[in-house]
XYZ file of C-alpha atoms in Angstrom:
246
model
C -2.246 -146.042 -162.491
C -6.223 -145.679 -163.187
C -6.523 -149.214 -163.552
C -4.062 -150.464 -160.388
C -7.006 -151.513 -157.497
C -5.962 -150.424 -154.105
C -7.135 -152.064 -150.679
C -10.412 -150.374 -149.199
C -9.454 -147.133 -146.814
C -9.996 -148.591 -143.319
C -12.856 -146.580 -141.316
C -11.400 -143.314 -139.319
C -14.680 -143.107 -137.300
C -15.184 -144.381 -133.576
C -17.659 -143.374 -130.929
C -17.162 -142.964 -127.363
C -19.167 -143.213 -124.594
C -19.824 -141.139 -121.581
C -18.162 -142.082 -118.307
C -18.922 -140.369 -115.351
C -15.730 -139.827 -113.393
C -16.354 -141.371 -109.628
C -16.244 -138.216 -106.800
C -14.041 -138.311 -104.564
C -15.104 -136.580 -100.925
C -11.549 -135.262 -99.438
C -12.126 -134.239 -95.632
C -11.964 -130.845 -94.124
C -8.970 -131.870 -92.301
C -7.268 -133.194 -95.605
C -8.005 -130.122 -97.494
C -6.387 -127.560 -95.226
C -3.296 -129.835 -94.186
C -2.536 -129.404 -98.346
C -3.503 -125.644 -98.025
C -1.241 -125.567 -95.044
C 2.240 -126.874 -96.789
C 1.769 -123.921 -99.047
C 1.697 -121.679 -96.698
C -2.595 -121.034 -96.083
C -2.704 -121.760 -93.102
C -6.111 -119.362 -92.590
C -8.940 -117.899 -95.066
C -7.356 -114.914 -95.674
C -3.740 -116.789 -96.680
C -5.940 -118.389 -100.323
C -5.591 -115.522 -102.680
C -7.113 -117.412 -105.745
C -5.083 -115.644 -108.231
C -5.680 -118.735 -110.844
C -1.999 -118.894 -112.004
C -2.055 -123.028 -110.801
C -5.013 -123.191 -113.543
C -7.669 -123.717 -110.820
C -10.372 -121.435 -109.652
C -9.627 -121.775 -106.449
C -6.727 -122.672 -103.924
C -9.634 -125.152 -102.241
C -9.859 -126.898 -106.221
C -6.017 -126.767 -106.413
C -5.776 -128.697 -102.919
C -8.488 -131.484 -103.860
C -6.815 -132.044 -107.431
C -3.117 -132.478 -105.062
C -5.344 -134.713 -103.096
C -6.304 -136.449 -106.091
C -3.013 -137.017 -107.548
C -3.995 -134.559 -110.338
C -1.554 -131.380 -109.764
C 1.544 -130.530 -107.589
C 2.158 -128.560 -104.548
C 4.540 -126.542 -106.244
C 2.029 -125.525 -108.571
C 1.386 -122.446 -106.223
C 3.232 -119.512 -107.416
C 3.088 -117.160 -104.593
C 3.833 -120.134 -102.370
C 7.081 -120.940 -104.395
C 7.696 -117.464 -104.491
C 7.446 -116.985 -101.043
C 9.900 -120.056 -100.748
C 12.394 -118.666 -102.866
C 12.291 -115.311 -100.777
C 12.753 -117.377 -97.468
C 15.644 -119.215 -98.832
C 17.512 -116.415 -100.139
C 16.676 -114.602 -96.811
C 17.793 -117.190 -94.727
C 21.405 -117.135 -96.936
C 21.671 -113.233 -96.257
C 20.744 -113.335 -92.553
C 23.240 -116.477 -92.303
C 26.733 -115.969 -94.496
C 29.621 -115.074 -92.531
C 30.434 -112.509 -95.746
C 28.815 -108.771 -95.496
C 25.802 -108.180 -97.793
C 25.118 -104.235 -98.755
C 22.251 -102.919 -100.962
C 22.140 -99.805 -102.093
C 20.025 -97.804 -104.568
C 21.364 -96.216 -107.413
C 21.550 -92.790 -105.448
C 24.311 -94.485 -103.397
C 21.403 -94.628 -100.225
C 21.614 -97.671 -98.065
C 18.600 -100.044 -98.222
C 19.805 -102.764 -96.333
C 22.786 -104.478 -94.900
C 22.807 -108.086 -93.938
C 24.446 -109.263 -90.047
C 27.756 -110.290 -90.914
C 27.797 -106.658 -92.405
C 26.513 -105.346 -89.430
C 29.651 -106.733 -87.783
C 32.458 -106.020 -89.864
C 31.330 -101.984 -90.484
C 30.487 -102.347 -87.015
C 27.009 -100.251 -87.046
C 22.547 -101.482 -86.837
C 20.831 -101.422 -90.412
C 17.914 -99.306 -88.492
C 21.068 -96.529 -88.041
C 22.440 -96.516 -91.351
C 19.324 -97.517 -93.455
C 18.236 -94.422 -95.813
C 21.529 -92.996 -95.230
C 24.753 -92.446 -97.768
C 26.957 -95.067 -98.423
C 30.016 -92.814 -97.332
C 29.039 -93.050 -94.111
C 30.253 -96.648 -93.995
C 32.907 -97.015 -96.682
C 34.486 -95.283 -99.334
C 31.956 -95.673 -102.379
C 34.015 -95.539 -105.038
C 33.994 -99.194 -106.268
C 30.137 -98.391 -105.911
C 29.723 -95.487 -108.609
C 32.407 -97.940 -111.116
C 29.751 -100.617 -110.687
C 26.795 -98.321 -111.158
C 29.094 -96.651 -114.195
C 29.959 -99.474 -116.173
C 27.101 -101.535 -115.137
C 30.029 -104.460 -115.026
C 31.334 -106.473 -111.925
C 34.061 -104.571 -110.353
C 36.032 -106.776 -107.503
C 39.214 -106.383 -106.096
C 41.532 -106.270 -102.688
C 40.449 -103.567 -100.524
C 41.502 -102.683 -96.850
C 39.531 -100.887 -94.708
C 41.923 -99.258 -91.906
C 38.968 -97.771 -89.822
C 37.307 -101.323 -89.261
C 40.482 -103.485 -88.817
C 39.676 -105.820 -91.683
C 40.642 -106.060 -95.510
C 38.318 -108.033 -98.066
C 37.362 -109.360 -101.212
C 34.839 -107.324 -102.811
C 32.751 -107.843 -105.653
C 30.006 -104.762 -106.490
C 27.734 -105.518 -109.435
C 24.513 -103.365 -110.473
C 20.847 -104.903 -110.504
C 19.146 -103.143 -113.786
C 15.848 -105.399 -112.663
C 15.790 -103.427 -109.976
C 17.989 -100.292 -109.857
C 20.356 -101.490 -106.818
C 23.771 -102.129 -106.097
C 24.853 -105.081 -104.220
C 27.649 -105.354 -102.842
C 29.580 -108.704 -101.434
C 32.776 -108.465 -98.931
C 34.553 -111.484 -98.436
C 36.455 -111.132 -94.959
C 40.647 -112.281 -96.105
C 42.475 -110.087 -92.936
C 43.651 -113.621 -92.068
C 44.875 -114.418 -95.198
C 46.054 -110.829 -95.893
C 48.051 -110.844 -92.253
C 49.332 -114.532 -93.037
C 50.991 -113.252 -96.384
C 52.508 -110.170 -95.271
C 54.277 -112.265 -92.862
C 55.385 -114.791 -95.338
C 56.563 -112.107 -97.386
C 58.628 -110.708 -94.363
C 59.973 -114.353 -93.466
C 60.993 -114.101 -97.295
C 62.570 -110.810 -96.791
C 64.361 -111.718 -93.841
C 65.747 -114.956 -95.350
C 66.767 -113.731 -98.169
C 69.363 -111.001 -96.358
C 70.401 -113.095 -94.083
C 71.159 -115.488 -97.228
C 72.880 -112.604 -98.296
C 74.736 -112.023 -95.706
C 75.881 -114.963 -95.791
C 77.257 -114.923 -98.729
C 79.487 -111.728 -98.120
C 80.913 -113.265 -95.048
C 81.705 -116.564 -96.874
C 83.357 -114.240 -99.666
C 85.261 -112.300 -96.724
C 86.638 -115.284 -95.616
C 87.397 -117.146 -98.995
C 89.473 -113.633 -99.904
C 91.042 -113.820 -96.560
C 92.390 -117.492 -97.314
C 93.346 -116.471 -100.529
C 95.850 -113.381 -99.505
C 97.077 -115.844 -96.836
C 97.429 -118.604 -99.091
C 99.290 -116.190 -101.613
C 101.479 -114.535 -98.958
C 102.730 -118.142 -97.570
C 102.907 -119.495 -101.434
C 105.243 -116.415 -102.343
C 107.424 -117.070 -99.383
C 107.702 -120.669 -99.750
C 108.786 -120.835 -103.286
C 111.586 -118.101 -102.399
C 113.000 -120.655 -99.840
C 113.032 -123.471 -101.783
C 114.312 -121.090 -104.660
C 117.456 -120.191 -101.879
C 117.935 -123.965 -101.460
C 118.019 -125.242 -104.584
C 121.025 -122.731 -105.494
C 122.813 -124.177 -102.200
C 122.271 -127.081 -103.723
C 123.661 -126.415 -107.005
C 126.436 -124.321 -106.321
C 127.763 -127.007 -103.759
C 130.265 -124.540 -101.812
C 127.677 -123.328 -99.583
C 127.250 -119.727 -100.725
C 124.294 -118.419 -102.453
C 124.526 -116.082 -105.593
């Protein structure tokens, strides 16, 4: 209502005051050991791209020192990190890595690959996949553009695996991932043969206990059939008394 009185509306203004921030002077020494755990280790390493938000690798270092940013505020260093990691995970799984372009060409094959197609990435590098393996589970992946895995023995190289071939759109490559199972593989067809082997002799078995339970039979029929026809002769001696039997 008009005539209602409401409390005075507090102030909103203020005023502020400059305050010069204190310097801090970061050594020589301190500055590159920062630039150093990002990999700029010399002049040329500082690219000063700006992605961090500084101007330069040198401001991004004194604001770590500071307390005022993060050494993984460095994208080419994290990138860089990434890349080593997943590197180091190639160069190191026991399972065979190969890359290949979408015209089936080999760009690269990791060492535990190396071993189990038993050939050098600088030999087989820029040539066909064939050359190595049969690439059919290769053009299904590059095909359907969906993960195509599976059991698969390769004869020539002594070894069967799990495979799993999926296509990179991002960048136009196949990768493919062979799990080494001959072990497994050579541990189940011998369980299925101990199987196979049990069950006949199980079988067999059986038929001989059969045999043998027919065998008792007739022979427990024949000696049934001739005992009740003596006690069948007897029991007419019996009867008739005069020691004939009718």
């Amino acid at each position: 209502p008009a005539d209602k009185d409401y409390p005075p509306v507090p102030s909103l203004f203020t005023t502020y005051a400059k305050r010069k921030l204190k310097a801090t002077t970061h050594s020589e020494e301190a500055i590159r050991r920062v630039l150093s755990k990002t990999g700029k280790s010399k002049p040329e390493d500082e690219l000063n791209c700006g992605a961090c938000g500084y101007n330069s690798c040198r401001e991004k270092a004194i604001a770590v020192l500071e307390g005022m940013a993060e050494l993984d505020m460095c994208i080419p260093y994290m990138r860089a990190k990434a890349e080593s990691r997943a590197n180091l995970i190639c160069s190191m799984t026991p399972n065979a890595i190969l890359v290949v372009d979408s015209s089936l060409q080999i760009l690269e094959v990791n060492p535990a690959a190396e071993q189990k197609f038993l050939c050098r990435q600088d030999q087989v590098v820029g040539k066909n996949l064939d050359l190595l393996i049969d690439p059919t589970s290769f053009k299904e992946a590059l095909r359907t553009k969906e993960l195509v895995c599976g059991e698969v023995a390769y004869p020539a190289y002594g070894i069967v695996t799990w495979q799993a071939i999926f296509y990179a759109e991002a960048d136009d490559v196949l990768i493919g991932i062979f799990v080494d199972i001959t072990k497994e593989h050579e541990q189940r067809e011998k369980l299925a043969l101990m199987k196979g082997e049990t069950l006949t002799k199980a079988q067999e078995v059986i038929d001989k206990q059969m045999r043998v339970a027919q065998e008792i039979a007739g022979l427990l029929g024949e000696t049934t059939a001739e005992t009740k026809v003596l006690l069948s002769k007897l029991i007419k001696l019996i009867k008739n008394g005069d020691g004939s039997i009718q």
